[in-house]
């Protein structure tokens, strides 16, 4: 279809703001930059306070194997699935490749050591977890390949090819998008904590009255906490909040209503929401206090790529579509094998490109056939963004005072979060009355809304296309 090469569509003057309509609730000036986090961020790694900042709870409520030993040694506790670290995820960092040994005096042991270092190099998270492309990709790909996918994604989002190619116009677009991603992240986190960890209304009012009375003489600290976009300070009791307040049925009804909505337009994708719901539901043994205050400062788009012919809702309705691209790759490998068995060379780049284009055309046609009206082919744009924040994070056992996660000093730190966004755009043929008029019609794109599907790989990328 036409979206595979060029996209002809009229540009809406509100194109920038429509993308984040489901996430951005307010406007705030946030600086945006493509530069890496400053070296100052690495100075916090030697902090003497607790380092159990990478504990994660899976959807079924079990503690992820990455949890620290300190957290595993304690009795089960209500962990908050959050990564608060100044360092980027390991898969974003490409390790240095071992230098080739060419000295004739090298011994067999030297060769073994070099082979071992080379295996460690290719066994790093950068290569095994998709690098900037993330889970779902067999490898990070070459920079030119990632750049091609990035440019096509921009064009599918309504950016003209001249604006994609020119560095200054591309940078302006990236600045606006990174600003939007910052506020989408803070709005998403706020919505998540309000929806999952909020107390019943009457108890919330009492709690706020107590907090207000306790902080009358702490104006400085109060003004500091108000400067954060996300400001969570809540204590979870040993028993579930729904059971304590007796509103379990109401809570279940609210959850049911959320699921019944069109999932694509929810602020946070269901699998990510379920992680925090599970964490709260498994908070039985002890009472803890959770403090999370964070404000985005800047952002950097790490990667952006289109998934032609598939959307998350389509795969849920037709599970066999999950293996669409794997099957396409197998067919390509079969073509290579047929050529070799026939005594020919492997397919040349032109033949490979033609095969892939034909396969994508087939995928898009099937997508349009399976759509609700039989005329809209889906394309999912996936963006992964590093968001640099000022953040305070601490999970404390209320009775013992022990720090379970985060830092005990209450000081804001420079941290970075990798946030995964998805948007579904739908392509349709406009101004066509019959099949005979196909060549005279125009392909138009209907832009969706950005949805947060994962952050810091809590859901292992929350991949739907492999």
Tab-separated table of C-alpha atoms in Angstrom:
chain	number	residue	atom	x	y	z
A	1	UNK	CA	0.000	0.000	0.000
A	2	UNK	CA	0.971	3.591	-0.381
A	3	UNK	CA	2.159	3.952	3.223
A	4	UNK	CA	5.086	1.650	2.522
A	5	UNK	CA	6.779	4.317	0.397
A	6	UNK	CA	4.976	7.669	0.604
A	7	UNK	CA	2.016	9.076	2.456
A	8	UNK	CA	-0.246	11.713	0.942
A	9	UNK	CA	-2.426	13.397	3.477
A	10	UNK	CA	-3.586	16.859	4.493
A	11	UNK	CA	-1.889	18.205	7.588
A	12	UNK	CA	-4.010	19.232	10.508
A	13	UNK	CA	-2.871	22.422	12.271
A	14	UNK	CA	-3.354	20.640	15.605
A	15	UNK	CA	-1.212	17.651	14.632
A	16	UNK	CA	1.293	18.114	17.465
A	17	UNK	CA	-1.244	18.236	20.262
A	18	UNK	CA	-3.591	15.537	18.979
A	19	UNK	CA	-0.940	12.851	19.497
A	20	UNK	CA	-0.976	13.300	23.248
A	21	UNK	CA	-4.687	14.004	23.730
A	22	UNK	CA	-5.106	10.909	25.909
A	23	UNK	CA	-2.081	11.641	28.067
A	24	UNK	CA	-1.316	15.353	28.399
A	25	UNK	CA	-3.605	17.155	30.806
A	26	UNK	CA	-1.655	20.299	31.384
A	27	UNK	CA	1.139	22.377	29.881
A	28	UNK	CA	4.453	23.045	31.503
A	29	UNK	CA	7.761	24.287	30.148
A	30	UNK	CA	10.235	21.405	30.025
A	31	UNK	CA	13.590	21.628	28.293
A	32	UNK	CA	14.253	18.867	25.754
A	33	UNK	CA	17.580	17.724	24.422
A	34	UNK	CA	19.116	14.866	22.505
A	35	UNK	CA	22.242	14.909	24.609
A	36	UNK	CA	23.034	12.043	26.924
A	37	UNK	CA	22.506	12.424	30.676
A	38	UNK	CA	25.267	14.503	32.197
A	39	UNK	CA	28.183	12.814	33.935
A	40	UNK	CA	26.862	14.167	37.207
A	41	UNK	CA	24.227	11.447	37.152
A	42	UNK	CA	26.815	8.757	37.635
A	43	UNK	CA	27.996	10.174	40.932
A	44	UNK	CA	24.922	8.939	42.766
A	45	UNK	CA	25.682	5.279	42.192
A	46	UNK	CA	27.898	5.077	45.237
A	47	UNK	CA	25.178	6.188	47.604
A	48	UNK	CA	25.270	4.294	50.880
A	49	UNK	CA	21.519	3.931	51.132
A	50	UNK	CA	19.541	0.952	49.894
A	51	UNK	CA	20.088	-0.177	46.290
A	52	UNK	CA	16.983	-2.308	45.903
A	53	UNK	CA	15.722	-0.035	43.148
A	54	UNK	CA	15.298	-2.570	40.374
A	55	UNK	CA	12.833	-4.916	42.055
A	56	UNK	CA	10.027	-5.796	39.682
A	57	UNK	CA	6.801	-7.672	40.159
A	58	UNK	CA	5.402	-9.667	37.293
A	59	UNK	CA	1.761	-9.637	36.212
A	60	UNK	CA	0.994	-12.635	38.402
A	61	UNK	CA	2.471	-10.880	41.426
A	62	UNK	CA	5.701	-12.871	41.729
A	63	UNK	CA	8.993	-11.093	42.259
A	64	UNK	CA	11.060	-10.834	39.088
A	65	UNK	CA	14.389	-12.667	39.093
A	66	UNK	CA	16.191	-9.303	38.830
A	67	UNK	CA	15.208	-8.410	42.385
A	68	UNK	CA	18.163	-7.836	44.638
A	69	UNK	CA	19.319	-10.373	47.184
A	70	UNK	CA	18.390	-8.032	50.022
A	71	UNK	CA	14.771	-7.982	48.922
A	72	UNK	CA	14.689	-11.765	48.464
A	73	UNK	CA	15.985	-12.445	51.968
A	74	UNK	CA	13.080	-10.669	53.643
A	75	UNK	CA	9.574	-11.988	54.055
A	76	UNK	CA	7.200	-11.075	51.175
A	77	UNK	CA	6.546	-7.352	51.192
A	78	UNK	CA	4.524	-4.868	49.132
A	79	UNK	CA	7.164	-3.796	46.619
A	80	UNK	CA	6.516	-0.885	44.302
A	81	UNK	CA	7.546	-1.846	40.749
A	82	UNK	CA	9.863	1.045	39.980
A	83	UNK	CA	13.419	1.558	38.765
A	84	UNK	CA	15.079	4.690	40.107
A	85	UNK	CA	18.606	4.801	38.712
A	86	UNK	CA	20.859	7.437	37.122
A	87	UNK	CA	22.097	4.864	34.626
A	88	UNK	CA	20.274	3.917	31.410
A	89	UNK	CA	19.082	0.349	30.897
A	90	UNK	CA	22.024	-1.946	30.054
A	91	UNK	CA	20.552	-2.776	26.640
A	92	UNK	CA	20.977	0.859	25.566
A	93	UNK	CA	24.740	0.781	26.103
A	94	UNK	CA	26.830	-0.772	23.343
A	95	UNK	CA	29.949	-2.354	24.875
A	96	UNK	CA	33.391	-1.902	23.359
A	97	UNK	CA	34.224	-4.647	20.890
A	98	UNK	CA	37.392	-6.629	21.757
A	99	UNK	CA	40.301	-5.792	19.477
A	100	UNK	CA	41.423	-8.425	16.988
A	101	UNK	CA	44.546	-10.347	17.960
A	102	UNK	CA	47.016	-10.496	15.084
A	103	UNK	CA	50.278	-11.043	16.900
A	104	UNK	CA	52.116	-14.180	15.752
A	105	UNK	CA	53.348	-14.698	19.310
A	106	UNK	CA	49.829	-15.153	20.682
A	107	UNK	CA	49.430	-18.385	22.558
A	108	UNK	CA	46.465	-20.695	22.546
A	109	UNK	CA	45.438	-19.239	25.904
A	110	UNK	CA	45.385	-15.740	24.359
A	111	UNK	CA	43.077	-16.965	21.621
A	112	UNK	CA	40.796	-18.594	24.176
A	113	UNK	CA	40.631	-15.360	26.183
A	114	UNK	CA	39.850	-13.351	23.051
A	115	UNK	CA	37.093	-15.790	22.082
A	116	UNK	CA	35.653	-15.532	25.593
A	117	UNK	CA	35.627	-11.719	25.474
A	118	UNK	CA	33.998	-11.841	22.043
A	119	UNK	CA	31.283	-14.164	23.343
A	120	UNK	CA	30.680	-11.801	26.258
A	121	UNK	CA	30.460	-8.901	23.805
A	122	UNK	CA	27.757	-10.528	21.688
A	123	UNK	CA	26.106	-11.942	24.811
A	124	UNK	CA	25.548	-8.467	26.314
A	125	UNK	CA	22.066	-7.007	26.731
A	126	UNK	CA	22.735	-4.682	23.816
A	127	UNK	CA	22.715	-7.612	21.394
A	128	UNK	CA	20.496	-10.136	23.181
A	129	UNK	CA	17.713	-7.694	24.118
A	130	UNK	CA	17.477	-5.682	20.914
A	131	UNK	CA	19.550	-2.675	21.940
A	132	UNK	CA	17.712	0.607	21.196
A	133	UNK	CA	15.038	-1.347	19.276
A	134	UNK	CA	14.130	-3.327	22.378
A	135	UNK	CA	12.580	-6.741	23.031
A	136	UNK	CA	10.950	-8.308	20.019
A	137	UNK	CA	13.957	-7.657	17.783
A	138	UNK	CA	16.609	-10.360	17.228
A	139	UNK	CA	19.380	-7.724	17.286
A	140	UNK	CA	19.750	-3.923	17.475
A	141	UNK	CA	20.296	-3.600	13.721
A	142	UNK	CA	22.714	-1.280	11.959
A	143	UNK	CA	22.476	2.496	12.517
A	144	UNK	CA	21.409	3.099	8.894
A	145	UNK	CA	18.576	0.582	9.308
A	146	UNK	CA	17.341	2.188	12.535
A	147	UNK	CA	17.555	5.590	10.843
A	148	UNK	CA	15.442	4.386	7.925
A	149	UNK	CA	12.731	3.089	10.271
A	150	UNK	CA	12.872	6.332	12.254
A	151	UNK	CA	12.424	8.459	9.116
A	152	UNK	CA	9.493	6.356	7.897
A	153	UNK	CA	7.849	6.650	11.309
A	154	UNK	CA	8.150	10.436	11.186
A	155	UNK	CA	6.577	10.465	7.725
A	156	UNK	CA	3.722	8.243	8.853
A	157	UNK	CA	3.091	10.721	11.678
A	158	UNK	CA	2.499	13.460	9.119
A	159	UNK	CA	5.969	14.967	8.630
A	160	UNK	CA	6.836	15.776	5.029
A	161	UNK	CA	9.914	14.183	3.506
A	162	UNK	CA	11.766	17.517	3.151
A	163	UNK	CA	11.179	18.169	6.862
A	164	UNK	CA	12.411	14.668	7.678
A	165	UNK	CA	15.599	15.149	5.676
A	166	UNK	CA	16.509	18.690	6.760
A	167	UNK	CA	18.324	18.542	10.144
A	168	UNK	CA	16.901	21.809	11.514
A	169	UNK	CA	13.262	20.993	10.707
A	170	UNK	CA	13.706	17.446	12.002
A	171	UNK	CA	15.203	18.786	15.223
A	172	UNK	CA	12.244	21.161	15.729
A	173	UNK	CA	9.845	18.248	15.341
A	174	UNK	CA	11.871	16.098	17.745
A	175	UNK	CA	11.917	18.915	20.309
A	176	UNK	CA	8.120	19.169	20.246
A	177	UNK	CA	7.699	15.400	20.427
A	178	UNK	CA	10.155	15.019	23.307
A	179	UNK	CA	8.370	17.776	25.199
A	180	UNK	CA	5.090	15.913	24.650
A	181	UNK	CA	6.610	12.610	25.729
A	182	UNK	CA	7.832	14.207	28.978
A	183	UNK	CA	4.351	15.365	29.917
A	184	UNK	CA	2.748	12.177	28.710
A	185	UNK	CA	5.012	10.251	31.092
A	186	UNK	CA	4.252	12.435	34.121
A	187	UNK	CA	0.515	12.359	33.324
A	188	UNK	CA	0.626	8.588	32.859
A	189	UNK	CA	2.398	7.952	36.153
A	190	UNK	CA	0.026	10.311	37.960
A	191	UNK	CA	-2.975	8.570	36.466
A	192	UNK	CA	-1.596	5.164	37.379
A	193	UNK	CA	-0.925	5.976	41.034
A	194	UNK	CA	-4.296	7.704	41.382
A	195	UNK	CA	-6.139	4.809	39.798
A	196	UNK	CA	-4.343	1.930	41.526
A	197	UNK	CA	-3.105	3.280	44.870
A	198	UNK	CA	-5.819	5.843	45.705
A	199	UNK	CA	-7.591	5.401	49.035
A	200	UNK	CA	-11.401	5.507	49.355
A	201	UNK	CA	-12.768	9.040	49.168
A	202	UNK	CA	-13.746	9.417	52.834
A	203	UNK	CA	-10.453	7.986	54.046
A	204	UNK	CA	-8.546	10.149	51.589
A	205	UNK	CA	-10.174	13.259	53.032
A	206	UNK	CA	-9.241	12.233	56.567
A	207	UNK	CA	-5.703	11.459	55.511
A	208	UNK	CA	-5.343	14.826	53.776
A	209	UNK	CA	-6.633	16.607	56.899
A	210	UNK	CA	-4.047	14.809	59.043
A	211	UNK	CA	-1.252	15.595	56.613
A	212	UNK	CA	-2.309	19.235	56.429
A	213	UNK	CA	-2.257	19.534	60.226
A	214	UNK	CA	1.155	17.861	60.460
A	215	UNK	CA	2.713	20.126	57.837
A	216	UNK	CA	1.486	23.516	58.976
A	217	UNK	CA	4.962	24.317	60.284
A	218	UNK	CA	6.820	22.853	57.292
A	219	UNK	CA	6.069	25.365	54.553
A	220	UNK	CA	9.444	24.988	52.912
A	221	UNK	CA	9.204	21.219	52.568
A	222	UNK	CA	5.619	21.488	51.374
A	223	UNK	CA	6.468	23.935	48.615
A	224	UNK	CA	9.313	21.671	47.510
A	225	UNK	CA	7.052	18.628	47.204
A	226	UNK	CA	4.489	20.623	45.235
A	227	UNK	CA	7.104	21.340	42.563
A	228	UNK	CA	6.983	17.697	41.400
A	229	UNK	CA	4.667	16.634	38.600
A	230	UNK	CA	4.119	13.275	40.319
A	231	UNK	CA	3.747	13.463	44.092
A	232	UNK	CA	2.873	10.142	45.759
A	233	UNK	CA	3.169	9.636	49.517
A	234	UNK	CA	0.988	6.768	50.680
A	235	UNK	CA	1.062	4.001	53.297
A	236	UNK	CA	-0.253	0.566	52.358
A	237	UNK	CA	-1.752	-1.515	55.125
A	238	UNK	CA	-1.058	-5.249	55.589
A	239	UNK	CA	-4.521	-6.043	54.193
A	240	UNK	CA	-5.801	-5.017	50.768
A	241	UNK	CA	-7.344	-1.555	50.708
A	242	UNK	CA	-10.525	-2.853	49.079
A	243	UNK	CA	-11.035	-5.352	51.917
A	244	UNK	CA	-10.263	-2.765	54.574
A	245	UNK	CA	-12.791	-0.242	53.262
A	246	UNK	CA	-15.388	-2.822	52.274
A	247	UNK	CA	-15.703	-1.486	48.744
A	248	UNK	CA	-14.347	-4.520	46.912
A	249	UNK	CA	-17.402	-4.809	44.695
A	250	UNK	CA	-17.147	-1.170	43.667
A	251	UNK	CA	-13.427	-1.579	42.946
A	252	UNK	CA	-14.067	-4.634	40.807
A	253	UNK	CA	-16.802	-2.788	38.915
A	254	UNK	CA	-14.476	0.133	38.232
A	255	UNK	CA	-11.797	-2.251	36.947
A	256	UNK	CA	-14.374	-3.938	34.732
A	257	UNK	CA	-15.455	-0.584	33.316
A	258	UNK	CA	-11.852	0.279	32.451
A	259	UNK	CA	-11.345	-2.992	30.590
A	260	UNK	CA	-14.615	-2.548	28.719
A	261	UNK	CA	-13.418	0.751	27.271
A	262	UNK	CA	-11.495	0.734	24.022
A	263	UNK	CA	-8.130	-0.300	25.383
A	264	UNK	CA	-6.250	1.530	22.670
A	265	UNK	CA	-7.307	4.904	24.114
A	266	UNK	CA	-6.388	4.208	27.734
A	267	UNK	CA	-3.572	6.247	29.197
A	268	UNK	CA	-1.614	3.173	30.396
A	269	UNK	CA	-1.803	-0.174	28.619
A	270	UNK	CA	-3.584	-2.919	30.564
A	271	UNK	CA	-0.555	-5.204	31.100
A	272	UNK	CA	1.422	-2.349	32.655
A	273	UNK	CA	-1.506	-1.366	34.875
A	274	UNK	CA	-1.861	-4.983	36.004
A	275	UNK	CA	1.706	-5.041	37.356
A	276	UNK	CA	0.880	-2.287	39.840
A	277	UNK	CA	-2.503	-3.769	40.645
A	278	UNK	CA	-0.774	-7.067	41.480
A	279	UNK	CA	1.789	-5.279	43.634
A	280	UNK	CA	-0.963	-3.637	45.668
A	281	UNK	CA	-3.010	-6.832	46.004
A	282	UNK	CA	-0.017	-8.747	47.343
A	283	UNK	CA	0.759	-6.204	50.066
A	284	UNK	CA	-0.405	-8.368	53.011
A	285	UNK	CA	2.514	-9.086	55.404
A	286	UNK	CA	3.614	-5.595	56.432
A	287	UNK	CA	2.710	-1.946	56.259
A	288	UNK	CA	4.917	0.222	54.088
A	289	UNK	CA	5.176	3.861	53.120
A	290	UNK	CA	5.765	4.647	49.427
A	291	UNK	CA	7.167	8.015	48.397
A	292	UNK	CA	7.549	8.823	44.710
A	293	UNK	CA	8.090	12.373	43.535
A	294	UNK	CA	9.337	12.941	40.019
A	295	UNK	CA	9.468	15.667	37.382
A	296	UNK	CA	10.714	15.169	33.795
A	297	UNK	CA	13.538	17.516	32.819
A	298	UNK	CA	14.414	16.439	29.281
A	299	UNK	CA	13.999	13.560	26.859
A	300	UNK	CA	15.762	11.776	24.031
A	301	UNK	CA	14.074	9.550	21.445
A	302	UNK	CA	16.133	6.356	21.341
A	303	UNK	CA	14.284	4.632	18.503
A	304	UNK	CA	11.062	4.724	16.556
A	305	UNK	CA	9.775	2.137	14.120
A	306	UNK	CA	6.521	1.138	12.373
A	307	UNK	CA	4.843	-2.275	12.602
A	308	UNK	CA	2.928	-2.503	9.333
A	309	UNK	CA	-0.406	-4.279	9.242
A	310	UNK	CA	-0.670	-5.039	12.959
A	311	UNK	CA	-2.115	-3.449	16.078
A	312	UNK	CA	-2.348	-4.745	19.607
A	313	UNK	CA	-6.147	-5.076	19.477
A	314	UNK	CA	-5.984	-6.903	16.153
A	315	UNK	CA	-3.519	-9.456	17.540
A	316	UNK	CA	-5.729	-9.974	20.591
A	317	UNK	CA	-8.713	-10.684	18.312
A	318	UNK	CA	-6.642	-12.860	15.951
A	319	UNK	CA	-3.789	-14.436	17.988
A	320	UNK	CA	-2.266	-16.185	14.957
A	321	UNK	CA	-1.222	-12.758	13.606
A	322	UNK	CA	1.407	-12.476	16.343
A	323	UNK	CA	3.774	-14.574	14.221
A	324	UNK	CA	3.240	-12.595	11.018
A	325	UNK	CA	6.780	-11.259	10.773
A	326	UNK	CA	8.392	-14.454	11.984
A	327	UNK	CA	6.579	-16.322	9.218
A	328	UNK	CA	7.666	-13.699	6.683
A	329	UNK	CA	11.283	-14.199	7.747
A	330	UNK	CA	10.947	-17.973	7.431
A	331	UNK	CA	9.596	-17.564	3.905
A	332	UNK	CA	12.559	-15.359	3.007
A	333	UNK	CA	14.974	-17.949	4.412
A	334	UNK	CA	13.157	-20.588	2.350
A	335	UNK	CA	13.679	-18.488	-0.787
A	336	UNK	CA	17.397	-18.305	-0.039
A	337	UNK	CA	17.542	-22.057	0.453
A	338	UNK	CA	15.687	-22.740	-2.806
A	339	UNK	CA	18.122	-20.555	-4.719
A	340	UNK	CA	21.137	-22.343	-3.238
A	341	UNK	CA	19.696	-25.809	-3.919
A	342	UNK	CA	19.060	-24.765	-7.506
A	343	UNK	CA	22.749	-23.994	-7.900
A	344	UNK	CA	22.265	-20.224	-7.832
A	345	UNK	CA	23.611	-17.561	-5.529
A	346	UNK	CA	21.583	-16.312	-2.597
A	347	UNK	CA	19.036	-13.612	-3.330
A	348	UNK	CA	20.583	-10.253	-4.115
A	349	UNK	CA	19.518	-7.078	-2.252
A	350	UNK	CA	17.044	-6.116	-4.994
A	351	UNK	CA	15.347	-9.528	-4.836
A	352	UNK	CA	15.242	-9.410	-1.048
A	353	UNK	CA	13.713	-5.919	-1.126
A	354	UNK	CA	11.093	-6.970	-3.671
A	355	UNK	CA	10.151	-9.997	-1.589
A	356	UNK	CA	9.796	-7.899	1.579
A	357	UNK	CA	7.689	-5.262	-0.185
A	358	UNK	CA	5.348	-7.923	-1.564
A	359	UNK	CA	5.079	-9.478	1.895
A	360	UNK	CA	4.254	-6.128	3.519
A	361	UNK	CA	1.657	-5.399	0.854
A	362	UNK	CA	0.032	-8.720	1.702
A	363	UNK	CA	0.141	-7.918	5.430
A	364	UNK	CA	-1.486	-4.507	4.876
A	365	UNK	CA	-4.225	-5.945	2.669
A	366	UNK	CA	-5.043	-8.566	5.289
A	367	UNK	CA	-5.075	-5.879	7.978
A	368	UNK	CA	-7.635	-3.854	5.995
A	369	UNK	CA	-9.766	-6.963	5.450
A	370	UNK	CA	-9.825	-7.747	9.180
A	371	UNK	CA	-10.664	-4.180	10.233
A	372	UNK	CA	-14.120	-3.299	11.494
A	373	UNK	CA	-15.208	-1.683	8.238
A	374	UNK	CA	-12.954	-3.725	5.950
A	375	UNK	CA	-11.232	-0.583	4.660
A	376	UNK	CA	-8.701	0.506	7.325
A	377	UNK	CA	-5.230	-1.042	7.436
A	378	UNK	CA	-3.460	-0.605	10.790
A	379	UNK	CA	0.111	0.530	11.370
A	380	UNK	CA	1.515	0.741	14.897
A	381	UNK	CA	4.255	3.312	15.554
A	382	UNK	CA	6.452	2.358	18.529
A	383	UNK	CA	8.719	4.969	20.121
A	384	UNK	CA	11.190	4.365	22.934
A	385	UNK	CA	12.174	7.494	24.817
A	386	UNK	CA	14.728	8.112	27.561
A	387	UNK	CA	13.181	10.599	29.986
A	388	UNK	CA	15.532	12.303	32.429
A	389	UNK	CA	13.887	13.266	35.729
A	390	UNK	CA	14.488	14.821	39.109
A	391	UNK	CA	13.179	12.166	41.453
A	392	UNK	CA	12.722	11.152	45.077
A	393	UNK	CA	11.897	7.499	45.621
A	394	UNK	CA	11.692	5.493	48.831
A	395	UNK	CA	9.759	2.456	50.063
A	396	UNK	CA	10.028	2.136	53.852
A	397	UNK	CA	8.754	-0.431	56.327
A	398	UNK	CA	6.571	1.636	58.650
A	399	UNK	CA	7.166	-0.438	61.800
A	400	UNK	CA	10.912	-1.114	61.535
A	401	UNK	CA	11.910	1.946	59.523
A	402	UNK	CA	13.927	-0.265	57.179
A	403	UNK	CA	14.396	0.964	53.605
A	404	UNK	CA	13.094	-1.682	51.213
A	405	UNK	CA	13.615	0.240	47.978
A	406	UNK	CA	15.159	3.539	46.983
A	407	UNK	CA	16.995	6.053	49.146
A	408	UNK	CA	16.400	7.205	52.690
A	409	UNK	CA	17.724	10.794	52.581
A	410	UNK	CA	14.745	12.283	50.723
A	411	UNK	CA	17.003	14.173	48.316
A	412	UNK	CA	16.060	14.516	44.619
A	413	UNK	CA	18.328	12.655	42.240
A	414	UNK	CA	18.909	12.706	38.504
A	415	UNK	CA	17.445	9.487	37.122
A	416	UNK	CA	16.519	8.225	33.672
A	417	UNK	CA	13.501	6.164	32.623
A	418	UNK	CA	13.083	4.378	29.308
A	419	UNK	CA	9.423	4.715	28.315
A	420	UNK	CA	7.790	2.811	25.466
A	421	UNK	CA	4.951	4.534	23.593
A	422	UNK	CA	2.618	3.152	20.932
A	423	UNK	CA	0.270	4.842	18.506
A	424	UNK	CA	-2.027	3.126	15.990
A	425	UNK	CA	-2.490	4.925	12.691
A	426	UNK	CA	-4.997	3.631	10.162
A	427	UNK	CA	-4.672	3.956	6.441
A	428	UNK	CA	-7.688	4.092	4.159
A	429	UNK	CA	-8.405	4.838	0.513
A	430	UNK	CA	-10.505	8.001	0.204
A	431	UNK	CA	-12.616	9.352	-2.656
A	432	UNK	CA	-13.222	5.923	-4.169
A	433	UNK	CA	-16.721	4.829	-5.170
A	434	UNK	CA	-15.841	1.508	-6.793
A	435	UNK	CA	-12.936	-0.853	-7.388
A	436	UNK	CA	-12.475	0.660	-10.826
A	437	UNK	CA	-11.483	3.977	-9.231
A	438	UNK	CA	-8.641	2.609	-7.080
A	439	UNK	CA	-5.935	4.401	-9.048
A	440	UNK	CA	-7.754	7.735	-8.722
A	441	UNK	CA	-8.150	7.559	-4.930
A	442	UNK	CA	-5.913	9.073	-2.275
A	443	UNK	CA	-4.471	7.209	0.671
A	444	UNK	CA	-5.136	8.998	3.946
A	445	UNK	CA	-3.908	8.330	7.461
A	446	UNK	CA	-6.034	8.578	10.567
A	447	UNK	CA	-3.742	9.301	13.523
A	448	UNK	CA	-4.474	7.694	16.867
A	449	UNK	CA	-3.193	8.624	20.329
A	450	UNK	CA	0.002	7.757	22.133
A	451	UNK	CA	-0.320	5.113	24.815
A	452	UNK	CA	2.329	4.107	27.360
A	453	UNK	CA	2.856	0.341	27.089
A	454	UNK	CA	5.969	-0.101	29.246
A	455	UNK	CA	8.653	1.716	31.166
A	456	UNK	CA	12.091	0.486	32.180
A	457	UNK	CA	11.205	-2.912	30.638
A	458	UNK	CA	8.905	-3.761	33.557
A	459	UNK	CA	6.801	-5.742	31.060
A	460	UNK	CA	9.834	-6.871	29.059
A	461	UNK	CA	8.803	-4.476	26.309
A	462	UNK	CA	5.149	-5.587	26.358
A	463	UNK	CA	5.649	-6.852	22.797
A	464	UNK	CA	2.615	-7.924	20.735
A	465	UNK	CA	4.166	-8.576	17.306
A	466	UNK	CA	6.438	-11.566	18.032
